[in-house]
XYZ file of C-alpha atoms in Angstrom:
645
model
C -14.372 -26.996 13.032
C -16.550 -29.365 15.013
C -15.147 -31.449 17.850
C -14.967 -34.599 15.729
C -12.609 -33.041 13.187
C -8.931 -32.609 13.936
C -6.836 -30.265 11.866
C -3.301 -30.942 10.626
C -1.708 -27.926 8.923
C 1.489 -27.410 6.968
C 1.707 -24.361 4.724
C -0.910 -24.468 1.960
C -1.876 -28.045 2.872
C -4.217 -29.236 5.594
C -6.081 -32.388 6.534
C -9.232 -32.664 8.620
C -9.768 -36.156 10.066
C -12.160 -37.630 12.612
C -11.429 -39.347 15.934
C -10.269 -42.563 14.239
C -8.213 -40.756 11.567
C -10.797 -41.293 8.844
C -12.060 -38.953 6.148
C -15.720 -39.658 5.492
C -16.362 -37.550 2.391
C -18.720 -34.989 3.899
C -19.919 -32.731 1.097
C -21.278 -29.372 2.191
C -22.161 -28.188 5.684
C -20.079 -26.235 8.110
C -16.866 -28.262 8.291
C -16.088 -30.831 5.586
C -13.226 -33.238 6.128
C -10.522 -34.210 3.669
C -6.997 -33.484 2.506
C -6.822 -30.018 0.938
C -4.014 -28.568 -1.169
C -4.262 -24.989 -2.471
C -8.066 -24.674 -2.268
C -8.978 -28.165 -3.587
C -9.870 -31.424 -1.828
C -7.321 -34.051 -2.874
C -8.667 -36.773 -0.576
C -12.415 -36.927 -0.048
C -12.440 -40.457 1.398
C -9.887 -42.238 3.540
C -11.547 -44.931 5.599
C -9.937 -47.839 7.379
C -11.728 -51.168 7.792
C -10.518 -54.412 9.342
C -12.180 -57.656 8.269
C -14.873 -55.571 6.607
C -15.834 -53.504 9.664
C -14.927 -50.119 11.101
C -12.722 -50.556 14.183
C -13.631 -49.057 17.529
C -11.740 -46.128 18.991
C -9.692 -46.982 22.050
C -7.741 -43.693 22.074
C -9.111 -40.967 19.795
C -7.061 -38.537 17.768
C -5.997 -35.629 19.977
C -5.370 -32.076 18.831
C -1.774 -31.504 17.833
C 0.591 -31.245 14.908
C 0.167 -34.953 14.117
C -2.733 -37.370 14.501
C -2.365 -40.521 16.578
C -5.060 -42.940 17.652
C -5.433 -46.504 18.883
C -8.131 -48.748 17.387
C -9.404 -52.262 18.078
C -11.908 -54.573 16.365
C -15.416 -54.461 17.712
C -16.098 -56.867 20.564
C -17.069 -57.120 24.219
C -15.727 -57.987 27.664
C -15.983 -61.706 27.021
C -14.023 -61.428 23.770
C -10.900 -59.268 24.164
C -9.605 -57.705 20.929
C -7.626 -60.069 18.734
C -5.327 -57.245 17.657
C -4.655 -53.544 18.170
C -4.057 -50.917 15.496
C -1.784 -47.959 16.163
C -2.470 -45.274 13.582
C -0.305 -42.169 13.032
C -0.775 -39.427 10.425
C 0.926 -36.173 9.441
C 0.788 -33.634 6.623
C 3.599 -32.014 4.700
C 3.831 -29.666 1.762
C 1.284 -31.211 -0.618
C 1.467 -34.557 1.134
C -0.203 -36.787 3.705
C 1.597 -39.732 5.307
C 0.174 -42.497 7.465
C 1.666 -45.446 9.302
C -0.478 -48.364 10.428
C 1.067 -50.682 12.985
C -0.968 -53.829 13.659
C -0.101 -55.905 16.733
C -1.587 -59.316 17.439
C -2.857 -59.948 20.954
C -3.127 -63.725 20.452
C -0.618 -66.522 21.153
C -1.380 -68.156 17.779
C -0.960 -67.019 14.159
C -3.680 -64.601 13.030
C -4.865 -63.490 9.595
C -6.661 -60.181 9.095
C -7.917 -58.326 6.053
C -7.108 -54.649 6.212
C -8.462 -52.136 3.706
C -8.319 -48.404 2.995
C -11.171 -47.004 0.941
C -9.891 -43.901 -0.841
C -11.317 -41.284 -3.170
C -10.417 -37.830 -4.459
C -13.263 -35.613 -5.662
C -11.051 -32.512 -6.328
C -13.872 -30.306 -5.072
C -13.083 -26.598 -4.816
C -13.390 -25.247 -1.269
C -16.020 -22.742 -2.396
C -18.284 -25.676 -3.310
C -18.083 -26.983 0.254
C -19.228 -23.830 2.013
C -22.479 -23.640 3.898
C -24.166 -21.401 1.275
C -24.782 -24.547 -0.848
C -24.002 -22.795 -4.112
C -23.488 -24.978 -7.169
C -21.099 -24.340 -10.043
C -21.265 -25.727 -13.583
C -18.120 -27.654 -14.538
C -18.646 -28.492 -18.178
C -16.338 -31.138 -19.596
C -14.861 -32.171 -16.251
C -13.495 -35.731 -16.235
C -12.225 -37.829 -13.331
C -9.965 -40.863 -13.763
C -8.576 -43.709 -11.645
C -5.436 -45.685 -12.432
C -4.081 -48.661 -10.507
C -0.324 -48.503 -9.905
C 2.072 -51.284 -8.959
C 2.307 -49.866 -5.448
C -0.957 -47.959 -5.126
C -3.428 -45.812 -7.003
C -3.716 -42.470 -8.800
C -6.795 -40.257 -9.121
C -6.849 -37.664 -11.881
C -9.010 -34.678 -12.777
C -9.124 -32.507 -15.880
C -11.315 -29.719 -17.133
C -10.108 -27.885 -20.195
C -6.517 -26.864 -19.504
C -6.932 -27.569 -15.766
C -5.129 -30.697 -14.537
C -4.672 -32.086 -11.035
C -4.035 -35.485 -9.499
C -3.676 -37.409 -6.245
C -1.170 -40.264 -6.043
C -1.276 -42.911 -3.310
C 1.694 -45.230 -2.816
C 2.088 -47.854 -0.105
C 4.726 -50.065 1.526
C 4.116 -52.915 1.146
C 2.107 -52.669 -2.064
C -1.550 -53.656 -1.681
C -2.563 -57.203 -2.524
C -5.343 -55.744 -4.632
C -7.321 -52.630 -5.543
C -11.076 -53.166 -5.651
C -13.886 -51.141 -7.187
C -16.630 -50.063 -4.798
C -19.488 -49.181 -7.131
C -18.673 -45.490 -6.654
C -15.697 -43.349 -7.612
C -13.817 -44.675 -4.582
C -11.335 -47.550 -4.711
C -10.423 -49.988 -1.952
C -6.769 -50.899 -1.334
C -6.616 -54.305 0.357
C -3.959 -56.237 2.299
C -4.116 -59.717 3.783
C -1.833 -59.664 6.806
C -0.407 -62.785 8.428
C 0.510 -62.004 12.029
C 2.809 -64.211 14.067
C 1.822 -64.913 17.695
C 1.927 -61.521 19.411
C 3.619 -60.281 16.264
C 3.536 -56.845 14.666
C 3.460 -55.648 11.086
C 3.438 -52.135 9.674
C 2.106 -50.387 6.587
C 3.118 -46.941 5.369
C 0.859 -44.991 3.008
C 1.923 -41.796 1.260
C -0.396 -39.395 -0.538
C 0.765 -36.582 -2.835
C -1.781 -33.973 -3.906
C -0.582 -32.204 -7.021
C -2.700 -29.141 -7.866
C -2.842 -27.559 -11.315
C 0.477 -26.070 -12.383
C 2.513 -27.739 -9.615
C 5.484 -29.397 -11.332
C 7.744 -29.704 -8.313
C 9.523 -32.961 -7.559
C 8.155 -33.447 -4.058
C 10.114 -35.587 -1.631
C 7.781 -37.129 0.916
C 9.366 -38.224 4.230
C 9.439 -41.915 4.960
C 6.803 -41.865 7.714
C 4.682 -39.525 9.889
C 7.337 -39.395 12.609
C 9.892 -37.987 10.167
C 7.370 -35.471 8.890
C 6.475 -34.384 12.416
C 10.160 -33.989 13.242
C 10.478 -31.577 10.311
C 7.438 -29.613 11.448
C 8.588 -29.465 15.073
C 12.030 -28.283 13.985
C 10.431 -25.554 11.865
C 8.216 -24.478 14.760
C 11.096 -24.569 17.215
C 13.221 -22.376 14.966
C 10.387 -19.842 14.748
C 9.953 -19.726 18.533
C 13.653 -19.680 19.412
C 15.155 -16.402 20.556
C 11.967 -14.584 21.589
C 12.184 -13.232 25.141
C 8.982 -14.413 26.806
C 7.794 -12.866 30.097
C 9.048 -14.919 33.032
C 6.543 -13.412 35.450
C 3.491 -14.384 33.397
C 3.905 -17.980 32.243
C 0.435 -18.142 30.702
C 1.232 -15.254 28.347
C 4.602 -16.829 27.574
C 2.865 -20.097 26.670
C 0.334 -18.300 24.469
C 3.153 -16.468 22.655
C 5.054 -19.716 22.114
C 1.948 -21.518 20.850
C 1.140 -18.608 18.562
C 4.631 -18.496 17.069
C 4.555 -22.255 16.459
C 1.217 -21.891 14.671
C 2.571 -19.031 12.583
C 5.441 -21.268 11.466
C 2.986 -23.816 10.035
C 0.602 -21.200 8.612
C 3.076 -19.739 6.113
C 2.115 -20.202 2.452
C 4.065 -19.579 -0.775
C 3.919 -16.206 -2.513
C 5.915 -14.351 -5.147
C 7.578 -10.936 -4.937
C 7.808 -8.172 -7.564
C 10.902 -9.698 -9.163
C 9.613 -13.265 -9.095
C 11.393 -14.109 -5.845
C 9.878 -16.911 -3.769
C 8.426 -15.826 -0.431
C 6.497 -17.305 2.475
C 3.733 -15.190 3.976
C 1.233 -15.778 6.796
C -1.993 -17.342 5.550
C -5.221 -16.079 7.091
C -6.311 -19.349 8.693
C -7.439 -22.935 8.399
C -9.675 -24.488 7.281
C -11.324 -21.898 5.035
C -8.655 -19.258 4.467
C -5.328 -21.046 4.048
C -4.226 -18.431 1.528
C -2.964 -14.860 1.324
C -5.501 -12.321 2.581
C -4.078 -8.810 2.549
C -5.638 -7.487 5.742
C -4.872 -10.633 7.731
C -1.263 -10.930 6.601
C -0.655 -7.240 7.328
C -2.101 -7.299 10.849
C -0.310 -10.560 11.647
C 2.965 -9.073 10.462
C 2.365 -5.898 12.487
C 1.722 -7.855 15.688
C 4.822 -9.980 15.117
C 7.050 -7.133 13.891
C 9.045 -6.586 17.127
C 9.730 -10.340 17.364
C 9.662 -11.789 13.848
C 10.257 -8.974 11.314
C 10.797 -11.532 8.549
C 7.022 -11.883 8.249
C 6.729 -8.212 7.313
C 9.790 -8.513 5.059
C 7.899 -11.155 3.025
C 4.363 -9.744 3.271
C 5.239 -6.294 1.926
C 6.799 -7.407 -1.382
C 4.185 -10.145 -1.842
C 1.403 -7.561 -1.617
C 3.357 -5.107 -3.765
C 3.524 -7.808 -6.453
C -0.270 -8.219 -6.423
C -1.100 -4.497 -6.123
C -3.703 -3.427 -8.691
C -2.416 -1.381 -11.607
C -5.699 -0.872 -13.439
C -9.439 -0.924 -12.794
C -11.345 -4.205 -12.888
C -15.041 -4.185 -12.039
C -15.400 -7.886 -11.224
C -12.541 -7.834 -8.729
C -13.223 -4.280 -7.400
C -9.695 -3.415 -8.526
C -8.421 0.152 -8.843
C -4.876 1.437 -9.443
C -2.791 1.334 -6.265
C -5.204 -0.838 -4.299
C -3.808 -3.686 -2.203
C -5.313 -7.113 -2.766
C -7.836 -8.526 -0.312
C -7.713 -12.214 -1.257
C -5.701 -14.468 -3.550
C -7.050 -17.890 -4.538
C -5.532 -20.702 -6.601
C -8.469 -23.082 -7.057
C -10.363 -24.254 -10.101
C -13.327 -21.900 -9.667
C -11.052 -18.878 -9.360
C -9.053 -20.040 -12.396
C -12.187 -20.176 -14.562
C -13.610 -16.920 -13.147
C -16.583 -18.614 -11.468
C -15.723 -16.874 -8.202
C -14.080 -13.422 -8.176
C -11.376 -14.291 -5.671
C -8.424 -15.234 -7.888
C -7.219 -11.708 -7.142
C -9.967 -9.871 -5.318
C -9.627 -6.297 -4.096
C -12.786 -5.908 -1.981
C -11.106 -4.330 1.041
C -11.178 -0.684 2.060
C -8.491 -1.127 4.698
C -5.781 -3.394 3.241
C -4.251 -0.430 1.409
C -3.766 1.826 4.464
C -2.626 -1.184 6.506
C 0.015 -1.858 3.843
C 1.343 1.662 4.362
C 1.231 1.309 8.149
C 3.270 -1.915 8.040
C 5.614 -0.375 5.477
C 6.345 2.623 7.694
C 6.583 0.588 10.900
C 8.904 -1.969 9.283
C 11.273 0.650 7.893
C 11.325 2.525 11.213
C 12.035 -0.574 13.278
C 14.506 -2.383 11.020
C 16.185 0.525 9.223
C 15.800 -1.458 5.983
C 16.343 1.453 3.590
C 16.674 -0.861 0.589
C 13.086 -2.037 1.023
C 11.945 1.541 1.656
C 13.356 2.546 -1.721
C 12.432 -0.624 -3.569
C 8.742 -0.296 -2.622
C 8.573 3.496 -2.956
C 6.548 3.275 -6.166
C 4.087 0.863 -4.523
C 3.733 3.025 -1.416
C 3.083 6.154 -3.470
C 0.524 4.252 -5.561
C -1.218 3.106 -2.353
C -1.394 6.707 -1.109
C -2.717 7.703 -4.521
C -5.490 5.142 -4.224
C -6.519 6.471 -0.792
C -6.639 10.054 -2.012
C -8.304 9.409 -5.365
C -10.244 6.160 -5.828
C -10.508 5.522 -2.085
C -12.450 8.739 -1.513
C -10.274 10.804 0.837
C -10.172 13.768 -1.538
C -13.709 13.646 -2.946
C -15.629 12.385 0.108
C -13.249 13.250 2.927
C -13.095 9.591 4.007
C -12.266 6.151 2.708
C -15.509 4.740 1.303
C -16.794 1.458 -0.075
C -19.983 0.166 -1.651
C -21.409 -3.359 -1.396
C -20.007 -5.555 -4.154
C -22.586 -7.701 -5.926
C -21.155 -11.201 -6.091
C -18.404 -10.270 -3.645
C -18.384 -8.749 -0.176
C -21.182 -6.544 1.134
C -18.863 -5.002 3.729
C -15.224 -4.347 2.943
C -13.786 -3.388 6.323
C -12.590 -6.000 8.820
C -16.164 -6.723 9.866
C -17.060 -8.039 6.432
C -20.155 -10.183 7.071
C -23.377 -8.836 5.477
C -24.998 -7.341 8.592
C -21.847 -6.356 10.468
C -22.099 -2.600 9.834
C -25.376 -1.628 11.428
C -27.175 0.807 13.668
C -27.976 -0.023 17.274
C -31.383 -1.304 16.153
C -29.799 -3.642 13.606
C -30.723 -1.689 10.470
C -28.093 -1.487 7.748
C -26.812 1.682 6.058
C -27.701 2.353 2.448
C -25.351 3.410 -0.330
C -21.678 4.011 0.265
C -20.226 3.315 3.708
C -17.497 5.167 5.582
C -16.348 2.753 8.307
C -14.757 4.360 11.371
C -11.826 1.976 11.766
C -10.667 2.482 8.183
C -10.393 6.229 8.768
C -8.054 5.601 11.680
C -5.898 3.372 9.479
C -5.838 6.067 6.776
C -4.697 8.658 9.316
C -1.862 6.459 10.569
C -0.916 5.462 7.011
C -0.573 9.091 5.927
C 1.590 9.974 8.920
C 3.874 6.936 8.616
C 4.345 7.404 4.879
C 5.131 11.078 5.478
C 7.895 9.976 7.851
C 9.376 7.631 5.217
C 9.099 10.343 2.546
C 10.994 12.803 4.706
C 13.662 10.528 6.181
C 14.332 8.082 3.309
C 13.008 9.513 0.065
C 14.089 13.090 0.927
C 10.781 14.431 -0.418
C 9.814 17.158 2.041
C 7.003 18.526 -0.148
C 5.275 15.147 -0.351
C 5.746 14.566 3.387
C 4.143 17.917 4.228
C 1.223 17.164 1.883
C 0.530 13.851 3.622
C 0.824 15.338 7.097
C -1.680 18.037 6.203
C -4.074 15.434 4.766
C -3.795 13.471 8.020
C -4.472 16.529 10.184
C -7.500 17.470 8.093
C -8.851 13.923 8.347
C -8.505 13.965 12.121
C -10.402 17.253 12.419
C -13.201 16.078 10.112
C -13.550 12.737 11.837
C -14.051 14.109 15.335
C -16.658 16.508 14.043
C -18.600 14.029 11.900
C -18.290 10.727 13.774
C -18.467 11.752 17.445
C -21.893 10.969 18.952
C -22.396 13.490 21.735
C -25.347 11.668 23.314
C -23.326 8.520 23.940
C -19.847 10.131 24.066
C -18.615 7.549 21.583
C -17.683 7.461 17.888
C -20.192 6.119 15.381
C -19.432 2.775 13.785
C -19.723 4.378 10.332
C -21.342 7.073 8.238
C -23.826 6.139 5.533
C -23.974 7.498 1.996
C -25.734 10.664 3.186
C -23.230 11.266 5.975
C -25.616 10.085 8.716
C -24.121 8.373 11.744
C -24.489 4.592 12.022
C -24.943 4.607 15.770
C -24.077 1.092 16.984
C -21.591 1.030 19.887
C -18.834 -1.188 18.488
C -15.314 -2.334 19.267
C -13.992 -0.539 16.177
C -13.600 2.506 18.421
C -10.624 0.733 19.976
C -8.908 0.698 16.578
C -9.084 4.493 16.638
C -6.989 4.402 19.803
C -4.447 2.151 18.084
C -4.151 4.559 15.154
C -4.111 7.667 17.385
C -6.969 9.364 15.535
C -8.814 10.624 18.632
C -7.800 13.571 20.801
C -6.509 12.559 24.233
C -9.740 13.443 26.048
C -11.932 11.533 23.605
C -9.503 8.636 23.534
C -9.459 8.198 27.295
C -13.263 8.357 27.409
C -13.581 5.696 24.711
C -10.951 3.465 26.310
C -12.699 3.400 29.676
C -16.072 2.834 28.011
C -14.771 -0.302 26.271
C -14.090 -1.904 29.667
C -17.651 -1.477 30.963
C -19.631 -4.726 31.396
C -21.768 -4.389 28.260
C -18.603 -4.306 26.173
C -16.130 -6.389 28.179
C -17.205 -10.022 28.543
C -14.364 -10.990 30.866
C -12.632 -12.778 27.979
C -12.352 -9.674 25.823
C -14.184 -6.694 24.339
C -17.283 -7.652 22.366
C -17.575 -6.515 18.759
C -20.899 -4.916 19.694
C -21.929 -3.817 23.176
C -24.621 -5.980 24.776
C -28.038 -4.442 25.331
C -28.414 -3.097 21.800
C -31.083 -4.663 19.618
C -28.409 -5.653 17.102
C -26.386 -7.598 19.688
C -26.132 -11.398 19.443
C -23.429 -13.357 21.339
C -23.165 -15.936 18.534
C -23.101 -13.484 15.661
C -19.889 -13.355 13.653
C -19.430 -9.597 14.083
C -22.322 -8.363 16.236
C -21.446 -9.456 19.751
C -18.641 -12.005 19.497
C -15.105 -11.532 20.855
C -12.217 -11.481 18.362
C -8.667 -11.905 19.720
C -7.038 -9.766 17.010
C -9.633 -7.018 17.566
C -8.775 -7.062 21.261
C -5.047 -7.053 20.541
C -5.494 -3.799 18.609
C -7.606 -2.434 21.454
C -4.933 -3.324 24.030
C -2.266 -1.597 21.941
C -4.550 1.436 21.654
C -5.285 1.562 25.364
C -1.560 1.472 26.106
C -0.975 4.251 23.566
C -3.401 6.500 25.456
C -1.859 5.666 28.828
C -4.755 3.456 29.968
C -2.469 0.720 31.240
C -4.865 -0.822 33.773
C -7.481 -1.204 31.049
C -4.904 -2.673 28.657
C -3.896 -5.222 31.302
C -7.552 -6.168 31.882
C -8.005 -6.925 28.171
C -4.721 -8.837 28.056
C -5.594 -10.954 31.096
C -9.004 -11.824 29.661
C -7.492 -12.990 26.362
C -4.654 -14.894 28.007
C -7.118 -16.692 30.274
C -9.170 -17.635 27.188
C -6.014 -18.950 25.524
C -5.074 -20.957 28.618
C -8.502 -22.618 28.592
C -7.893 -23.638 24.963
C -4.474 -25.222 25.330
C -2.784 -21.785 25.024
C -4.192 -21.313 21.497
C -6.587 -18.486 20.629
C -9.207 -19.280 17.974
C -10.343 -16.845 15.311
C -13.351 -15.758 17.380
C -15.193 -16.573 20.630
C -18.849 -16.239 21.530
C -19.773 -13.084 23.427
C -21.179 -14.740 26.559
C -19.980 -13.162 29.795
C -17.453 -14.758 32.100
C -19.668 -14.021 35.086
C -22.245 -16.562 33.884
C -19.994 -18.825 31.753
C -16.757 -19.660 33.603
C -15.239 -21.208 30.456
C -15.024 -19.352 27.127
C -17.803 -20.458 24.765
C -16.501 -21.261 21.271
C -17.951 -19.655 18.174
C -19.336 -22.573 16.105
C -17.672 -21.815 12.741
C -14.364 -20.283 13.810
C -11.068 -21.034 12.110
C -9.202 -23.217 14.582
C -5.844 -21.834 13.501
C -5.814 -18.211 12.452
C -2.725 -16.097 11.926
C -4.036 -12.871 13.490
C -5.109 -14.769 16.602
C -1.798 -16.640 16.689
C 0.034 -13.306 16.644
C -2.336 -11.597 19.111
C -0.394 -12.701 22.243
C 2.693 -11.010 20.780
C 0.704 -7.775 20.479
C -0.381 -8.173 24.109
C 3.258 -8.625 25.101
C 4.047 -5.375 23.295
C 1.116 -3.582 24.943
C 1.581 -4.627 28.572
C 4.916 -6.463 28.811
C 4.892 -9.230 31.386
C 2.405 -7.477 33.692
């Protein structure tokens, strides 16, 4: 998000407002504002005017769980403001609440005309992305209805129905047309000398299929109290390091963010669950890879995330092939969307399976969760799903036929289907892209770990020694093949990938650190790789770059070709610790914690790759998710890797 937008997040709902708390109705570009509920914009305009003019900002909205600002009418030194407006906003589950307190600064009665111009365009988030794609919406109809105490916007297209309801206390004196789809709610306020009056406005966004009887708190303060209590409960009981207060603060901030980033999901038996969403603003939904890594990082501290994520992903596991969604039996979902375009099949992401690594990560979390918690009931309940996931890796995934997990660019979906999923992310050092199928290095490490962990569950819980031995042998064979095929002797480093002909894709990339986390490399190779990742071309001072500087493909402001990702570095730190490289692990942890401290103890999705030696403050990546679950959980992974060192 840009600096002028401030994000309020609660589950599957978020609002992006500007410094004065307004929503301007930006359509397209990098960071549209609005109130969003389950992938649709339920407020596209929310603009306050006083006596027909926009007020000036005295105190802008600051980043936080709620939005507060102080506004005054335009004027100058010779004409002090006649009144002051104190504006407070908060979001809840499907709701947005605002209080407007207007205080007169005059010793005589004052009359002002206050108005809120509101609109709801119900635009799908995919329509607001920077690719400027357009989608035909035949038969779509919008409606506006004046209520006794407010206004309701409606939208229908075929069987699709959604609405936004605005109610106010006191009721508006009138609702005016504006010549556009927007409507203006108007109040004439009579203020006593130095008197104060208050308005409360409540917005409920009801997406298609939502029939819940929502109870909206009376005002933003009550809503913020609920959110703070939820965050406090999530943070309570975690033993933070006393000797490293900055890491403790980053862990606490991350846990609080994880509390607000949980979205609804359904388990195999229809049970209601809450799972970590990927991030706001663009990915406030279930993404398999993101939820799995977040749950893994948080597992020693908040195992309930894994306890919800595993059955939610089991419930969406593919059972048959589907070309449009890249589905194959046993495959774990990459992305679940609930918006209009997904409903009508205009984007493939309703249930989209374009991920080569979500399936092995599911097995890794499954094994780690059972080992840590001793939850044998879950181990048995999800046995069929775990075996199906292994079956996908061996059969459709390519382990048996190709020796590795493979993927091919999906027309209309994702070109790359590993964690670096932007179009040019998998590349050679010169920037050229591989042709045909791709065998990404990191995914092979995940497959190795998945096979070993599932073998452990098979032996200790399912009492299936034959199956356990089969998986252990498959893992050992994969490890031998990998070190022969991927190791680049000239650079003493593993290739980023193999192309369809088995040729090495020779970029030096951070994915090698994931191989340490999974334990795929022999000790000698692992130590060599770990030390290499801390050399200056890789390590920016804030973290390990996704691509080492000095290569033609490197760009510090590229999404995956030179930037610094906190979750990537968390995996690297865990891997370094696994191979006994504790000084290196601490260096990575200190860089990330310092970056978090500079950002109010919160780590963004991604940082630019500029070095700390020339840029003493971390440089933000321009289109990063401000709140991202993997980044929120990354400090917990650092705590696991290095303790309070």
